[in-house]
């Protein structure tokens, strides 16, 4: 077991390093250009806003020469005088990212006005977990229950209804149903607000309650679209198991039907279900760009959208790193649970 865990951890670290290196290589040259432009703007602003420094120059050429000298010094201090692919720069950049030092955002800020990328992500991530991870848990619970019941009554009215609903719900994108739900429940019946972002400040004592109220409509929408496909998958995983000889033997022994389904059949179908659940939970941390845009939900998906729109590279790198770490952890947990539920995997 120790050897297995060690091997998996080393593999995960290698994947993380490869992802980081690829991300840094993809954005490296653009990052230098943006940082250099930022330095030029900052130095000129600092000098021109100080009247005493401006008055000390006798002509424009002398002033411009001083500005360029200050820019060169600032560029050298930040290490931008070397190419982005220099080994020491790549090593330093990856070390900072590994220690969660993502630097400052170029354009975006948190609600409190901070440009620290770590603070921006820590502000958005809990909101995404609150909406999408909560929705994923609700979807999986409903889907597992409906799928298990349907698998024990193949061909019944409930089985046909579950399969039909899964096909229909999977055919519509969440954002399109979201717009229909907003039109119906926000404008026609006026039960929920149209925007999922509360209008009050995050520092207001009633902000969390307002956030829960505002997230009700997107939560209902995501669950409505998601649980059908989950039920269909679980149903297909369990149909074959319900036909196995050991299940027939337990029926012959007179064991309660619910006990057969949830204690014996569901446990045998657990490995693929756990894998899908782990992937779904890790995927939920990234939010959904279009869905968050439709509901105006202030989570990771909208942060990604805004960062890509303005090419805020420190935010893109930081968010990618955090989500990659969560994804690898979920894969590791799924592997361990797979071995627990399937003795054949544990033995091998």
mmCIF file of C-alpha atoms in Angstrom:
data_model
loop_
_atom_site.group_PDB
_atom_site.id
_atom_site.type_symbol
_atom_site.label_atom_id
_atom_site.label_comp_id
_atom_site.label_asym_id
_atom_site.label_seq_id
_atom_site.Cartn_x
_atom_site.Cartn_y
_atom_site.Cartn_z
ATOM 1 C CA UNK A 1 0.000 0.000 0.000
ATOM 2 C CA UNK A 2 2.833 2.408 0.909
ATOM 3 C CA UNK A 3 4.580 1.664 -2.369
ATOM 4 C CA UNK A 4 1.347 2.235 -4.297
ATOM 5 C CA UNK A 5 0.678 5.565 -2.565
ATOM 6 C CA UNK A 6 4.282 6.697 -3.053
ATOM 7 C CA UNK A 7 4.192 5.814 -6.750
ATOM 8 C CA UNK A 8 0.917 7.665 -7.232
ATOM 9 C CA UNK A 9 2.165 10.750 -5.387
ATOM 10 C CA UNK A 10 5.355 10.858 -7.480
ATOM 11 C CA UNK A 11 3.293 10.476 -10.658
ATOM 12 C CA UNK A 12 0.922 13.255 -9.558
ATOM 13 C CA UNK A 13 3.844 15.565 -8.813
ATOM 14 C CA UNK A 14 5.305 14.824 -12.265
ATOM 15 C CA UNK A 15 1.968 15.602 -13.932
ATOM 16 C CA UNK A 16 1.698 18.826 -11.922
ATOM 17 C CA UNK A 17 5.206 19.899 -12.960
ATOM 18 C CA UNK A 18 4.496 19.099 -16.613
ATOM 19 C CA UNK A 19 1.252 21.114 -16.488
ATOM 20 C CA UNK A 20 3.020 24.045 -14.867
ATOM 21 C CA UNK A 21 5.876 23.982 -17.352
ATOM 22 C CA UNK A 22 3.473 23.814 -20.285
ATOM 23 C CA UNK A 23 1.399 26.709 -18.902
ATOM 24 C CA UNK A 24 4.473 28.864 -18.278
ATOM 25 C CA UNK A 25 5.809 28.071 -21.783
ATOM 26 C CA UNK A 26 2.488 28.987 -23.417
ATOM 27 C CA UNK A 27 2.143 32.359 -21.703
ATOM 28 C CA UNK A 28 5.799 33.197 -21.042
ATOM 29 C CA UNK A 29 6.470 35.652 -23.897
ATOM 30 C CA UNK A 30 3.072 37.347 -23.520
ATOM 31 C CA UNK A 31 3.634 37.628 -19.774
ATOM 32 C CA UNK A 32 6.931 39.465 -20.317
ATOM 33 C CA UNK A 33 5.333 41.874 -22.783
ATOM 34 C CA UNK A 34 2.484 42.714 -20.408
ATOM 35 C CA UNK A 35 4.782 43.075 -17.390
ATOM 36 C CA UNK A 36 7.158 45.343 -19.316
ATOM 37 C CA UNK A 37 4.280 47.545 -20.461
ATOM 38 C CA UNK A 38 3.092 47.685 -16.856
ATOM 39 C CA UNK A 39 6.556 48.766 -15.695
ATOM 40 C CA UNK A 40 6.706 51.521 -18.334
ATOM 41 C CA UNK A 41 3.279 52.842 -17.318
ATOM 42 C CA UNK A 42 4.075 52.662 -13.603
ATOM 43 C CA UNK A 43 7.464 54.434 -13.882
ATOM 44 C CA UNK A 44 6.074 57.255 -16.043
ATOM 45 C CA UNK A 45 3.142 57.714 -13.668
ATOM 46 C CA UNK A 46 5.411 57.825 -10.605
ATOM 47 C CA UNK A 47 7.718 60.436 -12.204
ATOM 48 C CA UNK A 48 5.094 62.693 -13.793
ATOM 49 C CA UNK A 49 3.003 62.747 -10.603
ATOM 50 C CA UNK A 50 5.972 64.160 -8.662
ATOM 51 C CA UNK A 51 6.344 67.923 -9.548
ATOM 52 C CA UNK A 52 9.724 68.233 -7.820
ATOM 53 C CA UNK A 53 11.304 65.587 -10.053
ATOM 54 C CA UNK A 54 9.742 67.062 -13.195
ATOM 55 C CA UNK A 55 11.053 70.581 -12.375
ATOM 56 C CA UNK A 56 14.591 69.260 -11.929
ATOM 57 C CA UNK A 57 15.002 68.686 -15.695
ATOM 58 C CA UNK A 58 16.031 71.528 -18.025
ATOM 59 C CA UNK A 59 14.627 69.992 -21.241
ATOM 60 C CA UNK A 60 12.485 67.133 -22.592
ATOM 61 C CA UNK A 61 15.448 65.041 -23.755
ATOM 62 C CA UNK A 62 16.942 65.007 -20.262
ATOM 63 C CA UNK A 63 13.565 64.033 -18.797
ATOM 64 C CA UNK A 64 13.076 61.204 -21.310
ATOM 65 C CA UNK A 65 16.595 59.904 -20.691
ATOM 66 C CA UNK A 66 15.886 59.748 -16.945
ATOM 67 C CA UNK A 67 12.617 57.902 -17.531
ATOM 68 C CA UNK A 68 14.254 55.309 -19.787
ATOM 69 C CA UNK A 69 17.027 54.782 -17.231
ATOM 70 C CA UNK A 70 14.467 54.198 -14.475
ATOM 71 C CA UNK A 71 12.572 51.769 -16.693
ATOM 72 C CA UNK A 72 15.767 49.796 -17.420
ATOM 73 C CA UNK A 73 16.593 49.567 -13.724
ATOM 74 C CA UNK A 74 13.062 48.396 -12.832
ATOM 75 C CA UNK A 75 13.093 45.830 -15.683
ATOM 76 C CA UNK A 76 16.445 44.472 -14.489
ATOM 77 C CA UNK A 77 15.252 44.292 -10.880
ATOM 78 C CA UNK A 78 12.257 42.180 -11.949
ATOM 79 C CA UNK A 79 14.475 39.916 -14.095
ATOM 80 C CA UNK A 80 12.694 40.916 -17.302
ATOM 81 C CA UNK A 81 16.002 41.704 -19.015
ATOM 82 C CA UNK A 82 16.469 37.946 -19.506
ATOM 83 C CA UNK A 83 14.308 35.814 -21.831
ATOM 84 C CA UNK A 84 11.369 33.984 -20.242
ATOM 85 C CA UNK A 85 12.895 30.607 -21.177
ATOM 86 C CA UNK A 86 16.093 31.216 -19.177
ATOM 87 C CA UNK A 87 16.446 28.246 -16.743
ATOM 88 C CA UNK A 88 16.740 30.442 -13.649
ATOM 89 C CA UNK A 89 13.588 32.401 -14.582
ATOM 90 C CA UNK A 90 11.529 29.261 -15.307
ATOM 91 C CA UNK A 91 12.778 27.648 -12.090
ATOM 92 C CA UNK A 92 11.957 30.733 -10.015
ATOM 93 C CA UNK A 93 8.523 31.104 -11.631
ATOM 94 C CA UNK A 94 7.599 27.455 -10.995
ATOM 95 C CA UNK A 95 8.873 27.636 -7.411
ATOM 96 C CA UNK A 96 6.702 30.696 -6.740
ATOM 97 C CA UNK A 97 3.649 28.987 -8.232
ATOM 98 C CA UNK A 98 4.293 25.810 -6.223
ATOM 99 C CA UNK A 99 4.380 27.881 -3.020
ATOM 100 C CA UNK A 100 1.132 29.642 -4.043
ATOM 101 C CA UNK A 101 2.933 32.929 -4.777
ATOM 102 C CA UNK A 102 1.020 33.890 -7.923
ATOM 103 C CA UNK A 103 1.968 37.569 -7.775
ATOM 104 C CA UNK A 104 -0.436 40.385 -8.603
ATOM 105 C CA UNK A 105 -3.111 40.479 -11.279
ATOM 106 C CA UNK A 106 -2.513 42.803 -14.203
ATOM 107 C CA UNK A 107 -6.080 44.109 -14.498
ATOM 108 C CA UNK A 108 -8.497 42.233 -12.201
ATOM 109 C CA UNK A 109 -9.086 42.853 -8.518
ATOM 110 C CA UNK A 110 -11.033 41.188 -5.731
ATOM 111 C CA UNK A 111 -14.216 42.676 -4.287
ATOM 112 C CA UNK A 112 -12.080 44.274 -1.574
ATOM 113 C CA UNK A 113 -9.871 45.906 -4.219
ATOM 114 C CA UNK A 114 -6.823 43.651 -3.806
ATOM 115 C CA UNK A 115 -4.855 42.650 -6.910
ATOM 116 C CA UNK A 116 -3.195 39.680 -5.155
ATOM 117 C CA UNK A 117 -4.046 36.652 -7.325
ATOM 118 C CA UNK A 118 -4.216 34.342 -4.301
ATOM 119 C CA UNK A 119 -6.785 36.585 -2.623
ATOM 120 C CA UNK A 120 -8.826 36.821 -5.839
ATOM 121 C CA UNK A 121 -8.936 33.009 -6.205
ATOM 122 C CA UNK A 122 -9.692 32.456 -2.523
ATOM 123 C CA UNK A 123 -12.611 34.863 -2.915
ATOM 124 C CA UNK A 124 -14.095 33.144 -5.996
ATOM 125 C CA UNK A 125 -13.402 29.477 -5.184
ATOM 126 C CA UNK A 126 -15.736 29.179 -2.132
ATOM 127 C CA UNK A 127 -18.623 30.605 -4.196
ATOM 128 C CA UNK A 128 -18.047 28.034 -6.937
ATOM 129 C CA UNK A 129 -17.888 25.257 -4.335
ATOM 130 C CA UNK A 130 -21.086 26.581 -2.757
ATOM 131 C CA UNK A 131 -23.010 26.402 -6.037
ATOM 132 C CA UNK A 132 -21.472 23.768 -8.285
ATOM 133 C CA UNK A 133 -20.107 21.316 -5.715
ATOM 134 C CA UNK A 134 -23.384 21.472 -3.786
ATOM 135 C CA UNK A 135 -25.267 20.863 -7.035
ATOM 136 C CA UNK A 136 -22.972 17.935 -7.906
ATOM 137 C CA UNK A 137 -23.586 16.297 -4.515
ATOM 138 C CA UNK A 138 -27.373 16.714 -4.826
ATOM 139 C CA UNK A 139 -27.289 15.420 -8.420
ATOM 140 C CA UNK A 140 -25.249 12.345 -7.477
ATOM 141 C CA UNK A 141 -27.482 11.467 -4.499
ATOM 142 C CA UNK A 142 -30.694 11.762 -6.550
ATOM 143 C CA UNK A 143 -29.091 10.009 -9.546
ATOM 144 C CA UNK A 144 -27.773 7.075 -7.513
ATOM 145 C CA UNK A 145 -31.151 6.591 -5.805
ATOM 146 C CA UNK A 146 -33.184 6.763 -9.035
ATOM 147 C CA UNK A 147 -30.664 4.667 -10.982
ATOM 148 C CA UNK A 148 -30.621 1.953 -8.322
ATOM 149 C CA UNK A 149 -34.415 1.770 -8.200
ATOM 150 C CA UNK A 150 -34.705 1.744 -12.024
ATOM 151 C CA UNK A 151 -32.159 -1.080 -12.357
ATOM 152 C CA UNK A 152 -34.314 -3.318 -10.156
ATOM 153 C CA UNK A 153 -37.394 -2.655 -12.302
ATOM 154 C CA UNK A 154 -36.096 -2.834 -15.863
ATOM 155 C CA UNK A 155 -38.835 -2.087 -18.390
ATOM 156 C CA UNK A 156 -41.188 -0.650 -15.776
ATOM 157 C CA UNK A 157 -42.912 2.720 -16.138
ATOM 158 C CA UNK A 158 -40.399 4.335 -13.776
ATOM 159 C CA UNK A 159 -37.449 2.872 -15.707
ATOM 160 C CA UNK A 160 -38.785 4.194 -19.020
ATOM 161 C CA UNK A 161 -39.550 7.578 -17.458
ATOM 162 C CA UNK A 162 -36.036 7.872 -15.973
ATOM 163 C CA UNK A 163 -34.347 6.900 -19.271
ATOM 164 C CA UNK A 164 -36.515 9.281 -21.293
ATOM 165 C CA UNK A 165 -35.916 12.170 -18.891
ATOM 166 C CA UNK A 166 -32.135 11.516 -19.009
ATOM 167 C CA UNK A 167 -32.107 11.728 -22.807
ATOM 168 C CA UNK A 168 -34.277 14.863 -22.901
ATOM 169 C CA UNK A 169 -32.425 16.722 -20.115
ATOM 170 C CA UNK A 170 -29.023 15.864 -21.606
ATOM 171 C CA UNK A 171 -30.121 17.318 -24.940
ATOM 172 C CA UNK A 172 -30.398 20.861 -23.573
ATOM 173 C CA UNK A 173 -27.411 22.968 -22.455
ATOM 174 C CA UNK A 174 -27.611 24.283 -18.904
ATOM 175 C CA UNK A 175 -27.228 27.907 -20.004
ATOM 176 C CA UNK A 176 -30.245 27.673 -22.357
ATOM 177 C CA UNK A 177 -32.462 26.137 -19.669
ATOM 178 C CA UNK A 178 -31.023 28.787 -17.323
ATOM 179 C CA UNK A 179 -32.307 31.577 -19.530
ATOM 180 C CA UNK A 180 -35.741 29.926 -19.658
ATOM 181 C CA UNK A 181 -35.762 29.571 -15.869
ATOM 182 C CA UNK A 182 -34.773 33.234 -15.415
ATOM 183 C CA UNK A 183 -37.536 34.348 -17.768
ATOM 184 C CA UNK A 184 -40.130 32.145 -16.055
ATOM 185 C CA UNK A 185 -39.275 32.469 -12.354
ATOM 186 C CA UNK A 186 -37.612 35.907 -12.287
ATOM 187 C CA UNK A 187 -39.730 37.923 -14.721
ATOM 188 C CA UNK A 188 -43.077 36.106 -15.107
ATOM 189 C CA UNK A 189 -43.641 34.847 -11.528
ATOM 190 C CA UNK A 190 -40.931 36.976 -9.831
ATOM 191 C CA UNK A 191 -40.048 34.288 -7.278
ATOM 192 C CA UNK A 192 -36.262 34.517 -7.628
ATOM 193 C CA UNK A 193 -33.937 37.389 -8.608
ATOM 194 C CA UNK A 194 -32.633 37.428 -12.180
ATOM 195 C CA UNK A 195 -29.028 38.009 -11.084
ATOM 196 C CA UNK A 196 -27.309 35.490 -8.835
ATOM 197 C CA UNK A 197 -24.926 38.149 -7.504
ATOM 198 C CA UNK A 198 -26.387 39.905 -4.420
ATOM 199 C CA UNK A 199 -26.624 43.670 -4.718
ATOM 200 C CA UNK A 200 -25.349 44.229 -1.161
ATOM 201 C CA UNK A 201 -21.674 44.419 -0.186
ATOM 202 C CA UNK A 202 -19.812 41.192 0.815
ATOM 203 C CA UNK A 203 -18.970 42.896 4.114
ATOM 204 C CA UNK A 204 -22.685 43.283 4.948
ATOM 205 C CA UNK A 205 -23.825 40.864 7.723
ATOM 206 C CA UNK A 206 -26.725 39.679 5.571
ATOM 207 C CA UNK A 207 -24.570 38.926 2.536
ATOM 208 C CA UNK A 208 -24.390 35.141 3.041
ATOM 209 C CA UNK A 209 -28.164 34.785 3.426
ATOM 210 C CA UNK A 210 -28.648 36.944 0.321
ATOM 211 C CA UNK A 211 -26.121 34.790 -1.545
ATOM 212 C CA UNK A 212 -28.037 31.607 -0.643
ATOM 213 C CA UNK A 213 -31.296 33.138 -1.854
ATOM 214 C CA UNK A 214 -29.731 34.324 -5.093
ATOM 215 C CA UNK A 215 -28.133 30.914 -5.782
ATOM 216 C CA UNK A 216 -31.447 29.053 -5.469
ATOM 217 C CA UNK A 217 -32.444 29.448 -9.128
ATOM 218 C CA UNK A 218 -29.079 28.411 -10.658
ATOM 219 C CA UNK A 219 -28.879 25.510 -8.177
ATOM 220 C CA UNK A 220 -32.340 24.236 -9.156
ATOM 221 C CA UNK A 221 -31.464 24.595 -12.846
ATOM 222 C CA UNK A 222 -28.160 22.696 -12.612
ATOM 223 C CA UNK A 223 -29.720 19.885 -10.557
ATOM 224 C CA UNK A 224 -32.697 19.630 -12.929
ATOM 225 C CA UNK A 225 -30.417 19.183 -15.935
ATOM 226 C CA UNK A 226 -27.873 16.924 -14.237
ATOM 227 C CA UNK A 227 -29.575 14.187 -12.228
ATOM 228 C CA UNK A 228 -31.209 12.435 -15.223
ATOM 229 C CA UNK A 229 -27.909 11.470 -16.865
ATOM 230 C CA UNK A 230 -26.527 10.388 -13.498
ATOM 231 C CA UNK A 231 -29.557 8.109 -12.923
ATOM 232 C CA UNK A 232 -29.169 6.655 -16.421
ATOM 233 C CA UNK A 233 -25.474 5.865 -15.871
ATOM 234 C CA UNK A 234 -26.050 4.258 -12.471
ATOM 235 C CA UNK A 235 -28.976 2.298 -13.867
ATOM 236 C CA UNK A 236 -26.793 0.879 -16.671
ATOM 237 C CA UNK A 237 -23.972 0.063 -14.232
ATOM 238 C CA UNK A 238 -26.361 -1.930 -12.044
ATOM 239 C CA UNK A 239 -28.565 -3.683 -14.610
ATOM 240 C CA UNK A 240 -25.974 -6.392 -15.303
ATOM 241 C CA UNK A 241 -25.189 -6.802 -11.613
ATOM 242 C CA UNK A 242 -28.877 -7.305 -10.775
ATOM 243 C CA UNK A 243 -28.858 -10.303 -13.145
ATOM 244 C CA UNK A 244 -25.858 -11.957 -11.448
ATOM 245 C CA UNK A 245 -26.246 -15.332 -9.732
ATOM 246 C CA UNK A 246 -25.351 -14.013 -6.264
ATOM 247 C CA UNK A 247 -28.199 -11.482 -6.504
ATOM 248 C CA UNK A 248 -30.630 -14.254 -7.554
ATOM 249 C CA UNK A 249 -29.386 -16.367 -4.646
ATOM 250 C CA UNK A 250 -30.071 -13.563 -2.178
ATOM 251 C CA UNK A 251 -33.568 -13.115 -3.631
ATOM 252 C CA UNK A 252 -34.161 -16.850 -3.187
ATOM 253 C CA UNK A 253 -33.010 -16.559 0.423
ATOM 254 C CA UNK A 254 -35.802 -14.023 0.959
ATOM 255 C CA UNK A 255 -33.538 -11.039 1.673
ATOM 256 C CA UNK A 256 -35.307 -7.693 1.489
ATOM 257 C CA UNK A 257 -35.235 -6.098 -1.997
ATOM 258 C CA UNK A 258 -33.931 -2.753 -0.712
ATOM 259 C CA UNK A 259 -31.121 -4.500 1.168
ATOM 260 C CA UNK A 260 -30.137 -6.397 -2.005
ATOM 261 C CA UNK A 261 -30.084 -3.182 -4.047
ATOM 262 C CA UNK A 262 -28.298 -0.819 -1.683
ATOM 263 C CA UNK A 263 -26.046 -3.197 0.264
ATOM 264 C CA UNK A 264 -24.989 -5.745 -2.361
ATOM 265 C CA UNK A 265 -25.693 -4.563 -5.931
ATOM 266 C CA UNK A 266 -24.768 -0.929 -5.349
ATOM 267 C CA UNK A 267 -21.491 -1.893 -3.646
ATOM 268 C CA UNK A 268 -20.494 -3.969 -6.688
ATOM 269 C CA UNK A 269 -21.293 -1.041 -8.979
ATOM 270 C CA UNK A 270 -19.417 1.397 -6.721
ATOM 271 C CA UNK A 271 -15.997 1.546 -8.534
ATOM 272 C CA UNK A 272 -17.208 3.266 -11.732
ATOM 273 C CA UNK A 273 -19.674 5.396 -9.733
ATOM 274 C CA UNK A 274 -16.901 6.594 -7.401
ATOM 275 C CA UNK A 275 -14.686 7.416 -10.375
ATOM 276 C CA UNK A 276 -17.378 9.514 -12.044
ATOM 277 C CA UNK A 277 -18.232 11.181 -8.718
ATOM 278 C CA UNK A 278 -14.591 12.124 -8.092
ATOM 279 C CA UNK A 279 -14.227 13.559 -11.585
ATOM 280 C CA UNK A 280 -17.531 15.433 -11.245
ATOM 281 C CA UNK A 281 -16.524 16.943 -7.888
ATOM 282 C CA UNK A 282 -13.132 18.083 -9.169
ATOM 283 C CA UNK A 283 -14.769 19.422 -12.340
ATOM 284 C CA UNK A 284 -17.295 21.366 -10.261
ATOM 285 C CA UNK A 285 -14.462 23.441 -8.745
ATOM 286 C CA UNK A 286 -13.801 25.019 -12.117
ATOM 287 C CA UNK A 287 -17.352 26.289 -12.351
ATOM 288 C CA UNK A 288 -18.929 26.783 -15.762
ATOM 289 C CA UNK A 289 -18.078 29.852 -17.800
ATOM 290 C CA UNK A 290 -21.342 30.223 -19.751
ATOM 291 C CA UNK A 291 -23.608 29.142 -16.873
ATOM 292 C CA UNK A 292 -21.971 31.612 -14.473
ATOM 293 C CA UNK A 293 -22.208 34.320 -17.122
ATOM 294 C CA UNK A 294 -25.947 33.659 -17.656
ATOM 295 C CA UNK A 295 -26.725 33.766 -13.930
ATOM 296 C CA UNK A 296 -24.055 36.399 -13.192
ATOM 297 C CA UNK A 297 -22.586 34.123 -10.509
ATOM 298 C CA UNK A 298 -19.243 35.464 -9.120
ATOM 299 C CA UNK A 299 -17.297 32.196 -9.208
ATOM 300 C CA UNK A 300 -14.265 30.602 -10.848
ATOM 301 C CA UNK A 301 -15.944 30.244 -14.246
ATOM 302 C CA UNK A 302 -16.621 33.968 -14.521
ATOM 303 C CA UNK A 303 -13.135 34.727 -13.198
ATOM 304 C CA UNK A 304 -11.656 32.577 -15.977
ATOM 305 C CA UNK A 305 -13.831 34.347 -18.551
ATOM 306 C CA UNK A 306 -12.800 37.805 -17.357
ATOM 307 C CA UNK A 307 -9.111 36.820 -17.099
ATOM 308 C CA UNK A 308 -9.077 35.409 -20.642
ATOM 309 C CA UNK A 309 -10.974 38.438 -21.981
ATOM 310 C CA UNK A 310 -8.365 40.930 -20.698
ATOM 311 C CA UNK A 311 -5.417 38.446 -20.913
ATOM 312 C CA UNK A 312 -4.697 38.676 -17.194
ATOM 313 C CA UNK A 313 -2.010 35.973 -17.273
ATOM 314 C CA UNK A 314 -1.141 35.774 -13.528
ATOM 315 C CA UNK A 315 -4.816 35.014 -12.795
ATOM 316 C CA UNK A 316 -4.988 32.405 -15.583
ATOM 317 C CA UNK A 317 -1.831 30.661 -14.313
ATOM 318 C CA UNK A 318 -2.947 30.763 -10.670
ATOM 319 C CA UNK A 319 -6.443 29.420 -11.379
ATOM 320 C CA UNK A 320 -5.055 26.681 -13.656
ATOM 321 C CA UNK A 321 -2.595 25.575 -10.973
ATOM 322 C CA UNK A 322 -5.216 25.448 -8.197
ATOM 323 C CA UNK A 323 -7.699 23.493 -10.335
ATOM 324 C CA UNK A 324 -4.993 21.065 -11.498
ATOM 325 C CA UNK A 325 -4.058 20.332 -7.881
ATOM 326 C CA UNK A 326 -7.703 19.666 -6.960
ATOM 327 C CA UNK A 327 -8.124 17.437 -10.029
ATOM 328 C CA UNK A 328 -5.053 15.333 -9.168
ATOM 329 C CA UNK A 329 -6.185 14.974 -5.545
ATOM 330 C CA UNK A 330 -9.621 13.781 -6.682
ATOM 331 C CA UNK A 331 -8.021 11.236 -9.034
ATOM 332 C CA UNK A 332 -5.861 9.958 -6.177
ATOM 333 C CA UNK A 333 -8.862 9.608 -3.844
ATOM 334 C CA UNK A 334 -10.808 7.828 -6.612
ATOM 335 C CA UNK A 335 -7.939 5.373 -7.128
ATOM 336 C CA UNK A 336 -7.784 4.534 -3.418
ATOM 337 C CA UNK A 337 -11.574 4.109 -3.196
ATOM 338 C CA UNK A 338 -11.548 1.996 -6.386
ATOM 339 C CA UNK A 339 -9.201 -0.442 -4.668
ATOM 340 C CA UNK A 340 -11.408 -0.475 -1.570
ATOM 341 C CA UNK A 341 -14.585 -1.335 -3.474
ATOM 342 C CA UNK A 342 -12.966 -3.726 -5.989
ATOM 343 C CA UNK A 343 -10.686 -6.353 -4.334
ATOM 344 C CA UNK A 344 -9.329 -7.386 -7.753
ATOM 345 C CA UNK A 345 -7.747 -3.950 -8.202
ATOM 346 C CA UNK A 346 -6.374 -4.014 -4.643
ATOM 347 C CA UNK A 347 -4.795 -7.439 -5.212
ATOM 348 C CA UNK A 348 -3.170 -6.436 -8.504
#
